[in-house]
């Protein structure tokens, strides 16, 4: 049975992946290594805490001794690497942490597995799966073909540059040392446990509180949205059946302009809140509680510096070779996500404290 080390498993996608894996592969061992930065939260893993197949270790991926010890002690044969600094706006105000975790952290993990898997031969077969992003390919014009696995890298933000560097390191460890690697480059995820600094959860929380909905620039930037569980399934297909040394793009075939996406979310929120009178007393400032529309909260703000205009993913390779297909449409996914945030107010209230609030306040002053 596979024995997994999941880095960044207390973050948004990592936690969804841990839930997914323990459900779909109940006999496998899953060890989570996470530093619990502002983005990591043990509350994201509360529902698996009692599972004997699961173990949580708080630690930094840059701590090579700790990682080597876990690889040996747990006989880890599969490492799924999510841990990263992930928010583009933060990379613009403070790129150092992105270089540290995304570049040096990935390098440190690669060195640890090189020593233990290739040097000490602790396991018969191994796999290092690197979770990356479509942002490494840069920005598309309106009529450009979507990003494929052979699109040239052209990262534009400190975040995407740090992810691009980590992708290159993973590739090099495969080619130079024969490490069994796979890499996935995925489009924008959304769903449960998404930290409310990213577009969709931020808009949900602001709608419920009747706060303005900040749209960067003209709102015409395009992202390709994928429900997080579909991403987890795509990673499973690659880890289980993907070809060693290969890269797979994962996308939702769901391109949408930011303004349209936010308007769609406003419509869903209006419908939901209007239909449920108990929400009127819980969220009295929400426009729908007062008979108004959430779209009235939209506010155009200063654009993100270097803001990539359009991302789109050509996911034909993973569809053809591994049978991947997104199963959740954007309308279904937004409704599910909204329902999750309405049912988990404690979660988002508790993660939106301290350092996050300080940072977001500075952001709004900047505009
Ligand atoms: P996230 O910010 O929600 O979670 C990151 C997790 O990594 C957190 O739990 C954090 O505590 C942990 N972490 C950070 N630095 C660490 C360190 N030095 N050592 C150990 N743990 C550390 O991120 P996410 O949105 O879940 O993204 C996960 C991965 O998927 C990232 O590699 C990201 O680049 C990639 N990705 C994200 C998206 C998306 O839409 N969110 C899309 C494609 C790819
Ligand atoms: O494409 C994959 C990437 O998607 C991941 O690699 C990143 O980790 C993830 O954060 C995400 O990056 P984006 O920059 O696309 O996501 P974000 O949610 O920050 O923004 C989505 C779009 O919405 C983007 O065009 C910027 C815009 N935006 C964002 C915020 C937070 C706004 O207009 N207003 C906002 O307040």
Tab-separated table of C-alpha atoms and ligand atoms in Angstrom:
chain	number	residue	atom	x	y	z
A	1	UNK	CA	0.000	0.000	0.000
A	2	UNK	CA	1.364	3.486	-0.871
A	3	UNK	CA	2.728	5.562	1.993
A	4	UNK	CA	2.309	9.259	1.283
A	5	UNK	CA	4.037	12.353	2.594
A	6	UNK	CA	1.829	15.340	1.739
A	7	UNK	CA	3.578	18.696	2.132
A	8	UNK	CA	1.280	21.686	2.664
A	9	UNK	CA	-1.564	19.324	3.582
A	10	UNK	CA	-3.094	21.862	5.980
A	11	UNK	CA	-3.611	24.414	3.185
A	12	UNK	CA	-6.545	24.751	0.811
A	13	UNK	CA	-5.817	22.169	-1.893
A	14	UNK	CA	-3.597	20.006	0.313
A	15	UNK	CA	-6.364	19.530	2.900
A	16	UNK	CA	-8.932	18.731	0.210
A	17	UNK	CA	-6.430	16.222	-1.187
A	18	UNK	CA	-5.928	14.554	2.219
A	19	UNK	CA	-9.721	14.195	2.630
A	20	UNK	CA	-10.001	12.862	-0.895
A	21	UNK	CA	-7.124	10.383	-0.535
A	22	UNK	CA	-8.203	8.916	2.805
A	23	UNK	CA	-11.697	8.453	1.380
A	24	UNK	CA	-10.632	6.914	-1.956
A	25	UNK	CA	-7.594	4.949	-0.686
A	26	UNK	CA	-8.579	4.090	2.862
A	27	UNK	CA	-5.757	1.573	3.381
A	28	UNK	CA	-2.943	4.006	2.494
A	29	UNK	CA	-0.795	5.841	5.037
A	30	UNK	CA	-0.975	9.665	4.811
A	31	UNK	CA	1.559	11.782	6.698
A	32	UNK	CA	1.074	15.555	6.441
A	33	UNK	CA	4.025	17.916	6.821
A	34	UNK	CA	2.987	21.551	7.170
A	35	UNK	CA	4.573	24.623	8.772
A	36	UNK	CA	1.109	26.109	9.574
A	37	UNK	CA	1.818	29.534	8.129
A	38	UNK	CA	-1.093	32.017	8.028
A	39	UNK	CA	-2.542	29.884	5.179
A	40	UNK	CA	-2.318	26.536	6.968
A	41	UNK	CA	-4.941	25.550	9.480
A	42	UNK	CA	-5.383	22.362	11.467
A	43	UNK	CA	-9.128	23.050	11.368
A	44	UNK	CA	-8.913	22.035	7.685
A	45	UNK	CA	-7.958	18.520	8.816
A	46	UNK	CA	-10.244	18.211	11.823
A	47	UNK	CA	-12.462	15.579	10.227
A	48	UNK	CA	-9.554	13.176	9.596
A	49	UNK	CA	-7.793	13.747	12.936
A	50	UNK	CA	-9.015	10.445	14.430
A	51	UNK	CA	-8.099	8.318	11.410
A	52	UNK	CA	-5.263	5.901	12.385
A	53	UNK	CA	-3.884	6.037	8.823
A	54	UNK	CA	-3.283	9.783	9.185
A	55	UNK	CA	-0.492	11.637	11.004
A	56	UNK	CA	0.201	15.368	11.193
A	57	UNK	CA	3.716	16.764	11.655
A	58	UNK	CA	4.285	20.465	12.045
A	59	UNK	CA	7.488	21.463	10.294
A	60	UNK	CA	9.178	23.356	7.508
A	61	UNK	CA	9.954	21.697	4.173
A	62	UNK	CA	13.349	23.448	4.384
A	63	UNK	CA	14.197	21.316	7.451
A	64	UNK	CA	16.028	18.546	5.599
A	65	UNK	CA	16.835	16.506	8.684
A	66	UNK	CA	13.144	16.386	9.639
A	67	UNK	CA	12.098	15.380	6.116
A	68	UNK	CA	14.788	12.685	5.829
A	69	UNK	CA	13.730	11.316	9.223
A	70	UNK	CA	10.074	11.119	8.130
A	71	UNK	CA	10.983	9.414	4.852
A	72	UNK	CA	12.881	6.706	6.772
A	73	UNK	CA	10.629	6.347	9.806
A	74	UNK	CA	7.410	6.142	7.793
A	75	UNK	CA	8.901	4.284	4.798
A	76	UNK	CA	7.415	6.974	2.582
A	77	UNK	CA	7.346	6.010	-1.095
A	78	UNK	CA	5.154	8.814	-2.506
A	79	UNK	CA	5.671	12.510	-1.855
A	80	UNK	CA	2.961	14.911	-3.022
A	81	UNK	CA	4.312	18.431	-2.784
A	82	UNK	CA	1.737	21.205	-2.245
A	83	UNK	CA	3.581	23.365	0.316
A	84	UNK	CA	4.105	26.856	-1.057
A	85	UNK	CA	3.455	30.509	-0.626
A	86	UNK	CA	0.526	30.777	-3.020
A	87	UNK	CA	-0.943	34.283	-3.154
A	88	UNK	CA	0.190	36.499	-6.046
A	89	UNK	CA	-0.584	39.803	-4.246
A	90	UNK	CA	1.594	38.759	-1.297
A	91	UNK	CA	4.431	37.883	-3.678
A	92	UNK	CA	4.328	41.450	-4.973
A	93	UNK	CA	4.613	43.005	-1.503
A	94	UNK	CA	7.062	40.394	-0.143
A	95	UNK	CA	8.789	38.105	-2.664
A	96	UNK	CA	11.397	36.763	-0.195
A	97	UNK	CA	9.122	34.183	1.421
A	98	UNK	CA	8.222	32.872	-2.044
A	99	UNK	CA	11.850	32.298	-2.997
A	100	UNK	CA	12.502	30.707	0.401
A	101	UNK	CA	9.623	28.209	0.416
A	102	UNK	CA	8.851	27.660	-3.249
A	103	UNK	CA	12.413	27.541	-4.592
A	104	UNK	CA	14.669	26.635	-1.659
A	105	UNK	CA	11.995	24.508	0.018
A	106	UNK	CA	11.487	22.435	-3.126
A	107	UNK	CA	15.260	22.125	-3.543
A	108	UNK	CA	15.534	20.936	0.065
A	109	UNK	CA	12.836	18.275	-0.439
A	110	UNK	CA	14.522	17.084	-3.630
A	111	UNK	CA	17.838	16.733	-1.821
A	112	UNK	CA	16.165	14.796	0.997
A	113	UNK	CA	14.516	12.291	-1.353
A	114	UNK	CA	17.705	11.999	-3.418
A	115	UNK	CA	19.602	10.983	-0.303
A	116	UNK	CA	17.002	8.626	1.173
A	117	UNK	CA	15.305	7.133	-1.902
A	118	UNK	CA	18.206	7.066	-4.355
A	119	UNK	CA	21.131	6.867	-1.901
A	120	UNK	CA	19.828	4.631	0.880
A	121	UNK	CA	17.248	2.822	-1.264
A	122	UNK	CA	14.718	2.702	1.578
A	123	UNK	CA	11.865	1.774	-0.789
A	124	UNK	CA	11.641	-0.328	-3.964
A	125	UNK	CA	9.640	2.278	-5.933
A	126	UNK	CA	9.190	5.954	-5.308
A	127	UNK	CA	7.355	8.943	-6.749
A	128	UNK	CA	7.823	12.677	-6.226
A	129	UNK	CA	4.735	14.522	-7.467
A	130	UNK	CA	5.133	18.276	-7.761
A	131	UNK	CA	1.971	20.412	-7.704
A	132	UNK	CA	2.427	23.498	-9.844
A	133	UNK	CA	0.429	26.165	-11.579
A	134	UNK	CA	-0.596	27.389	-15.030
A	135	UNK	CA	0.823	30.804	-14.078
A	136	UNK	CA	4.334	29.646	-15.060
A	137	UNK	CA	3.289	29.996	-18.722
A	138	UNK	CA	2.590	33.743	-18.440
A	139	UNK	CA	-0.348	35.598	-19.934
A	140	UNK	CA	-2.467	34.886	-23.042
A	141	UNK	CA	-4.050	37.267	-25.522
A	142	UNK	CA	-7.781	36.874	-26.254
A	143	UNK	CA	-7.240	34.657	-29.322
A	144	UNK	CA	-4.140	32.719	-28.228
A	145	UNK	CA	-4.419	28.932	-27.931
A	146	UNK	CA	-4.557	27.663	-24.325
A	147	UNK	CA	-1.386	26.626	-22.467
A	148	UNK	CA	-0.162	23.142	-23.337
A	149	UNK	CA	2.640	21.137	-21.715
A	150	UNK	CA	5.031	22.459	-24.383
A	151	UNK	CA	4.186	26.161	-24.014
A	152	UNK	CA	7.360	28.115	-23.193
A	153	UNK	CA	7.672	29.330	-19.606
A	154	UNK	CA	7.141	33.099	-19.165
A	155	UNK	CA	6.322	33.773	-15.497
A	156	UNK	CA	5.369	37.373	-14.709
A	157	UNK	CA	4.957	37.622	-10.916
A	158	UNK	CA	7.423	36.738	-8.149
A	159	UNK	CA	4.983	33.919	-7.251
A	160	UNK	CA	4.916	32.391	-10.726
A	161	UNK	CA	8.678	32.895	-11.140
A	162	UNK	CA	9.292	30.978	-7.915
A	163	UNK	CA	6.958	28.165	-9.032
A	164	UNK	CA	8.681	28.075	-12.448
A	165	UNK	CA	12.062	27.721	-10.725
A	166	UNK	CA	10.734	24.827	-8.651
A	167	UNK	CA	9.333	23.112	-11.775
A	168	UNK	CA	12.764	23.353	-13.420
A	169	UNK	CA	14.461	21.856	-10.353
A	170	UNK	CA	12.053	18.901	-10.356
A	171	UNK	CA	12.681	18.343	-14.059
A	172	UNK	CA	16.447	18.499	-13.514
A	173	UNK	CA	16.380	15.947	-10.663
A	174	UNK	CA	14.571	13.531	-12.951
A	175	UNK	CA	16.952	13.999	-15.854
A	176	UNK	CA	20.168	14.193	-13.843
A	177	UNK	CA	19.630	11.730	-10.989
A	178	UNK	CA	16.846	9.522	-12.317
A	179	UNK	CA	14.390	10.598	-9.612
A	180	UNK	CA	10.864	9.352	-10.458
A	181	UNK	CA	8.973	12.624	-10.752
A	182	UNK	CA	5.714	13.890	-12.196
A	183	UNK	CA	4.505	17.491	-12.320
A	184	UNK	CA	1.028	18.946	-12.753
A	185	UNK	CA	0.313	22.536	-13.793
A	186	UNK	CA	-3.228	23.413	-12.814
A	187	UNK	CA	-5.568	26.347	-13.319
A	188	UNK	CA	-7.447	28.321	-10.616
A	189	UNK	CA	-9.050	26.113	-7.948
A	190	UNK	CA	-11.995	26.970	-5.735
A	191	UNK	CA	-14.091	25.171	-3.121
A	192	UNK	CA	-14.117	24.424	0.648
A	193	UNK	CA	-11.262	25.627	2.904
A	194	UNK	CA	-10.167	28.299	0.404
A	195	UNK	CA	-8.481	31.102	2.321
A	196	UNK	CA	-10.547	34.316	2.100
A	197	UNK	CA	-7.790	36.390	0.502
A	198	UNK	CA	-8.381	34.715	-2.889
A	199	UNK	CA	-11.067	36.025	-5.247
A	200	UNK	CA	-14.008	33.630	-4.705
A	201	UNK	CA	-13.937	33.196	-0.896
A	202	UNK	CA	-13.144	36.894	-0.405
A	203	UNK	CA	-16.186	37.840	-2.478
A	204	UNK	CA	-18.423	35.387	-0.568
A	205	UNK	CA	-17.362	36.752	2.811
A	206	UNK	CA	-17.689	40.368	1.636
A	207	UNK	CA	-21.161	39.741	0.158
A	208	UNK	CA	-22.343	38.251	3.449
A	209	UNK	CA	-20.962	41.227	5.416
A	210	UNK	CA	-22.201	43.812	2.895
A	211	UNK	CA	-18.641	44.982	2.190
A	212	UNK	CA	-17.469	46.219	-1.197
A	213	UNK	CA	-16.312	43.673	-3.788
A	214	UNK	CA	-12.923	44.897	-5.068
A	215	UNK	CA	-12.458	44.155	-8.780
A	216	UNK	CA	-8.920	44.783	-10.003
A	217	UNK	CA	-8.636	46.917	-13.158
A	218	UNK	CA	-11.539	46.575	-15.590
A	219	UNK	CA	-12.556	43.073	-14.412
A	220	UNK	CA	-11.845	41.635	-17.865
A	221	UNK	CA	-9.036	39.302	-16.736
A	222	UNK	CA	-9.814	35.682	-17.497
A	223	UNK	CA	-9.129	32.610	-15.353
A	224	UNK	CA	-9.965	28.941	-15.991
A	225	UNK	CA	-11.787	27.653	-12.886
A	226	UNK	CA	-11.615	24.097	-11.560
A	227	UNK	CA	-13.479	22.751	-8.542
A	228	UNK	CA	-10.827	21.591	-6.063
A	229	UNK	CA	-12.043	17.986	-5.855
A	230	UNK	CA	-11.583	17.625	-9.610
A	231	UNK	CA	-7.983	18.801	-9.172
A	232	UNK	CA	-7.448	16.192	-6.429
A	233	UNK	CA	-8.763	13.479	-8.746
A	234	UNK	CA	-6.427	14.665	-11.499
A	235	UNK	CA	-3.443	14.404	-9.139
A	236	UNK	CA	-4.563	10.906	-8.106
A	237	UNK	CA	-4.651	9.836	-11.770
A	238	UNK	CA	-1.122	11.157	-12.287
A	239	UNK	CA	0.302	9.678	-9.076
A	240	UNK	CA	-1.356	6.324	-9.753
A	241	UNK	CA	-1.023	5.988	-13.545
A	242	UNK	CA	1.016	8.922	-14.871
A	243	UNK	CA	4.261	8.373	-16.740
A	244	UNK	CA	7.435	9.118	-14.808
A	245	UNK	CA	9.210	12.283	-15.957
A	246	UNK	CA	6.047	13.719	-17.524
A	247	UNK	CA	4.192	16.984	-17.038
A	248	UNK	CA	0.373	17.150	-17.138
A	249	UNK	CA	-1.747	20.276	-17.418
A	250	UNK	CA	-5.048	20.196	-15.507
A	251	UNK	CA	-7.861	22.643	-16.276
A	252	UNK	CA	-11.590	23.063	-15.924
A	253	UNK	CA	-12.482	24.099	-19.490
A	254	UNK	CA	-14.273	26.931	-17.685
A	255	UNK	CA	-12.773	30.254	-18.744
A	256	UNK	CA	-14.527	33.232	-17.199
A	257	UNK	CA	-13.872	36.975	-16.866
A	258	UNK	CA	-13.511	38.081	-13.241
A	259	UNK	CA	-16.397	40.539	-13.368
A	260	UNK	CA	-18.744	37.932	-14.871
A	261	UNK	CA	-17.698	35.377	-12.270
A	262	UNK	CA	-18.348	37.799	-9.423
A	263	UNK	CA	-21.723	38.756	-10.924
A	264	UNK	CA	-22.660	35.066	-11.140
A	265	UNK	CA	-21.656	34.588	-7.516
A	266	UNK	CA	-23.741	37.647	-6.545
A	267	UNK	CA	-26.790	36.120	-8.269
A	268	UNK	CA	-26.315	32.795	-6.457
A	269	UNK	CA	-25.878	34.580	-3.120
A	270	UNK	CA	-28.987	36.740	-3.719
A	271	UNK	CA	-31.078	33.640	-4.500
A	272	UNK	CA	-29.782	31.693	-1.506
A	273	UNK	CA	-30.099	34.476	1.064
A	274	UNK	CA	-33.547	35.586	-0.161
A	275	UNK	CA	-34.810	32.003	0.048
A	276	UNK	CA	-33.583	31.468	3.623
A	277	UNK	CA	-35.012	33.992	6.125
A	278	UNK	CA	-32.789	32.644	8.944
A	279	UNK	CA	-29.803	34.068	7.028
A	280	UNK	CA	-31.279	37.607	7.223
A	281	UNK	CA	-30.659	37.767	10.969
A	282	UNK	CA	-27.244	36.066	10.688
A	283	UNK	CA	-26.091	38.453	7.946
A	284	UNK	CA	-28.147	41.663	8.325
A	285	UNK	CA	-25.689	43.719	6.225
A	286	UNK	CA	-25.908	41.335	3.266
A	287	UNK	CA	-27.741	43.178	0.447
A	288	UNK	CA	-30.223	40.317	-0.098
A	289	UNK	CA	-31.240	40.504	3.593
A	290	UNK	CA	-32.411	44.061	2.815
A	291	UNK	CA	-34.064	43.241	-0.505
A	292	UNK	CA	-31.118	44.512	-2.528
A	293	UNK	CA	-28.663	42.838	-4.899
A	294	UNK	CA	-25.066	41.898	-4.011
A	295	UNK	CA	-23.915	43.231	-7.396
A	296	UNK	CA	-24.415	46.752	-5.979
A	297	UNK	CA	-21.271	46.109	-3.869
A	298	UNK	CA	-18.943	45.800	-6.906
A	299	UNK	CA	-16.155	48.380	-6.752
A	300	UNK	CA	-13.415	48.758	-9.365
A	301	UNK	CA	-10.022	49.275	-7.680
A	302	UNK	CA	-6.433	49.837	-8.804
A	303	UNK	CA	-5.135	46.946	-10.846
A	304	UNK	CA	-2.643	44.362	-9.560
A	305	UNK	CA	0.853	45.313	-10.857
A	306	UNK	CA	1.785	43.104	-13.826
A	307	UNK	CA	-1.679	41.493	-13.725
A	308	UNK	CA	-1.799	38.536	-16.172
A	309	UNK	CA	-4.710	39.068	-18.543
A	310	UNK	CA	-5.781	35.555	-19.412
A	311	UNK	CA	-5.035	31.952	-18.420
A	312	UNK	CA	-6.483	28.954	-20.226
A	313	UNK	CA	-5.469	25.316	-20.067
A	314	UNK	CA	-5.261	22.733	-22.812
A	315	UNK	CA	-5.851	19.578	-20.762
A	316	UNK	CA	-6.108	17.154	-23.680
A	317	UNK	CA	-3.027	15.188	-22.557
A	318	UNK	CA	-4.399	14.186	-19.129
A	319	UNK	CA	-7.842	13.642	-20.652
A	320	UNK	CA	-6.485	11.373	-23.395
A	321	UNK	CA	-3.762	9.504	-21.481
A	322	UNK	CA	-5.346	9.207	-18.029
A	323	UNK	CA	-9.081	9.664	-18.622
A	324	UNK	CA	-9.400	12.901	-16.656
A	325	UNK	CA	-12.564	14.952	-17.031
A	326	UNK	CA	-13.789	17.810	-14.817
A	327	UNK	CA	-17.094	16.739	-13.242
A	328	UNK	CA	-18.304	19.908	-11.534
A	329	UNK	CA	-19.548	22.835	-13.646
A	330	UNK	CA	-18.818	26.386	-12.595
A	331	UNK	CA	-22.489	26.988	-11.651
A	332	UNK	CA	-22.600	23.800	-9.517
A	333	UNK	CA	-19.202	24.522	-8.026
A	334	UNK	CA	-20.093	28.091	-7.025
A	335	UNK	CA	-23.346	26.917	-5.399
A	336	UNK	CA	-21.505	24.166	-3.491
A	337	UNK	CA	-18.819	26.572	-2.393
A	338	UNK	CA	-21.331	29.172	-1.240
A	339	UNK	CA	-23.227	26.475	0.682
A	340	UNK	CA	-19.978	25.370	2.354
A	341	UNK	CA	-19.131	28.928	3.471
A	342	UNK	CA	-22.682	29.427	4.770
A	343	UNK	CA	-22.380	26.200	6.747
A	344	UNK	CA	-18.870	26.884	8.058
A	345	UNK	CA	-18.890	30.463	9.322
A	346	UNK	CA	-16.799	29.450	12.365
A	347	UNK	CA	-14.043	28.307	10.024
A	348	UNK	CA	-13.767	31.518	8.014
A	349	UNK	CA	-14.242	33.802	11.006
A	350	UNK	CA	-11.419	32.016	12.817
A	351	UNK	CA	-8.923	32.087	9.946
A	352	UNK	CA	-9.572	35.784	9.258
A	353	UNK	CA	-7.770	37.138	12.298
A	354	UNK	CA	-4.370	38.558	13.279
A	355	UNK	CA	-1.777	38.743	10.583
A	356	UNK	CA	-4.278	38.274	7.762
A	357	UNK	CA	-6.319	41.271	8.853
A	358	UNK	CA	-3.197	43.442	9.205
A	359	UNK	CA	-2.085	42.514	5.712
A	360	UNK	CA	-5.431	43.002	4.037
A	361	UNK	CA	-5.850	46.406	5.711
A	362	UNK	CA	-2.528	47.518	4.215
A	363	UNK	CA	-3.669	46.268	0.822
A	364	UNK	CA	-6.815	48.347	0.876
A	365	UNK	CA	-4.910	51.443	2.020
A	366	UNK	CA	-2.592	50.997	-0.987
A	367	UNK	CA	-5.495	51.452	-3.397
B	1	LIG	P1	-2.288	27.505	0.426
B	1	LIG	O1	-1.567	28.798	0.541
B	1	LIG	O2	-3.724	27.442	0.773
B	1	LIG	O3	-1.554	26.393	1.312
B	1	LIG	C1	-0.162	26.279	1.383
B	1	LIG	C2	0.177	25.367	2.561
B	1	LIG	O4	1.594	25.218	2.607
B	1	LIG	C3	-0.236	25.942	3.917
B	1	LIG	O5	-0.849	24.953	4.701
B	1	LIG	C4	1.061	26.400	4.551
B	1	LIG	O6	1.056	26.341	5.968
B	1	LIG	C5	2.034	25.400	3.940
B	1	LIG	N1	3.413	25.903	3.907
B	1	LIG	C6	3.831	27.116	3.453
B	1	LIG	N2	5.161	27.213	3.587
B	1	LIG	C7	5.594	26.041	4.123
B	1	LIG	C8	6.871	25.534	4.480
B	1	LIG	N3	7.978	26.263	4.323
B	1	LIG	N4	6.956	24.280	4.987
B	1	LIG	C9	5.823	23.532	5.164
B	1	LIG	N5	4.593	23.971	4.855
B	1	LIG	C10	4.482	25.209	4.331
B	1	LIG	O7	-2.027	27.017	-1.068
B	1	LIG	P2	-2.998	26.238	-2.072
B	1	LIG	O8	-3.846	27.211	-2.764
B	1	LIG	O9	-3.581	25.097	-1.362
B	1	LIG	O10	-1.920	25.704	-3.126
B	1	LIG	C11	-1.243	24.460	-2.920
B	1	LIG	C12	-0.286	24.229	-4.065
B	1	LIG	O11	-1.007	24.189	-5.289
B	1	LIG	C13	0.761	25.329	-4.228
B	1	LIG	O12	1.975	24.721	-4.573
B	1	LIG	C14	0.226	26.182	-5.371
B	1	LIG	O13	1.289	26.791	-6.065
B	1	LIG	C15	-0.454	25.129	-6.210
B	1	LIG	N6	-1.609	25.608	-7.030
B	1	LIG	C16	-2.612	26.326	-6.460
B	1	LIG	C17	-3.714	26.699	-7.238
B	1	LIG	C18	-4.869	27.472	-6.647
B	1	LIG	O14	-5.755	27.895	-7.386
B	1	LIG	N7	-4.930	27.675	-5.349
B	1	LIG	C19	-3.761	26.347	-8.591
B	1	LIG	C20	-2.691	25.616	-9.147
B	1	LIG	C21	-1.621	25.239	-8.342
B	2	LIG	O1	-3.868	29.993	-11.920
B	2	LIG	C1	-3.534	29.286	-10.772
B	2	LIG	C2	-3.278	30.253	-9.633
B	2	LIG	O2	-4.543	30.763	-9.236
B	2	LIG	C3	-2.555	29.624	-8.453
B	2	LIG	O3	-1.285	29.214	-8.851
B	2	LIG	C4	-2.435	30.629	-7.297
B	2	LIG	O4	-1.849	30.011	-6.167
B	2	LIG	C5	-3.825	31.100	-6.948
B	2	LIG	O5	-3.750	32.081	-5.923
B	2	LIG	C6	-4.523	31.686	-8.171
B	2	LIG	O6	-3.899	32.901	-8.593
B	2	LIG	P1	-4.750	34.170	-9.070
B	2	LIG	O7	-3.929	35.373	-8.928
B	2	LIG	O8	-5.369	33.912	-10.384
B	2	LIG	O9	-5.933	34.108	-7.953
B	2	LIG	P2	-6.666	35.255	-7.115
B	2	LIG	O10	-7.800	34.584	-6.424
B	2	LIG	O11	-5.716	36.042	-6.294
B	2	LIG	O12	-7.248	36.189	-8.243
B	2	LIG	C7	-8.094	35.693	-9.271
B	2	LIG	C8	-8.374	36.845	-10.217
B	2	LIG	O13	-9.185	37.821	-9.540
B	2	LIG	C9	-7.141	37.598	-10.655
B	2	LIG	O14	-7.316	38.042	-11.995
B	2	LIG	C10	-7.077	38.813	-9.723
B	2	LIG	C11	-8.531	39.101	-9.466
B	2	LIG	N1	-8.859	39.663	-8.137
B	2	LIG	C12	-8.379	39.024	-7.028
B	2	LIG	C13	-8.684	39.504	-5.770
B	2	LIG	C14	-8.126	38.805	-4.546
B	2	LIG	C15	-9.692	40.767	-8.038
B	2	LIG	O15	-10.150	41.334	-9.051
B	2	LIG	N2	-9.987	41.237	-6.795
B	2	LIG	C16	-9.512	40.661	-5.644
B	2	LIG	O16	-9.801	41.155	-4.527
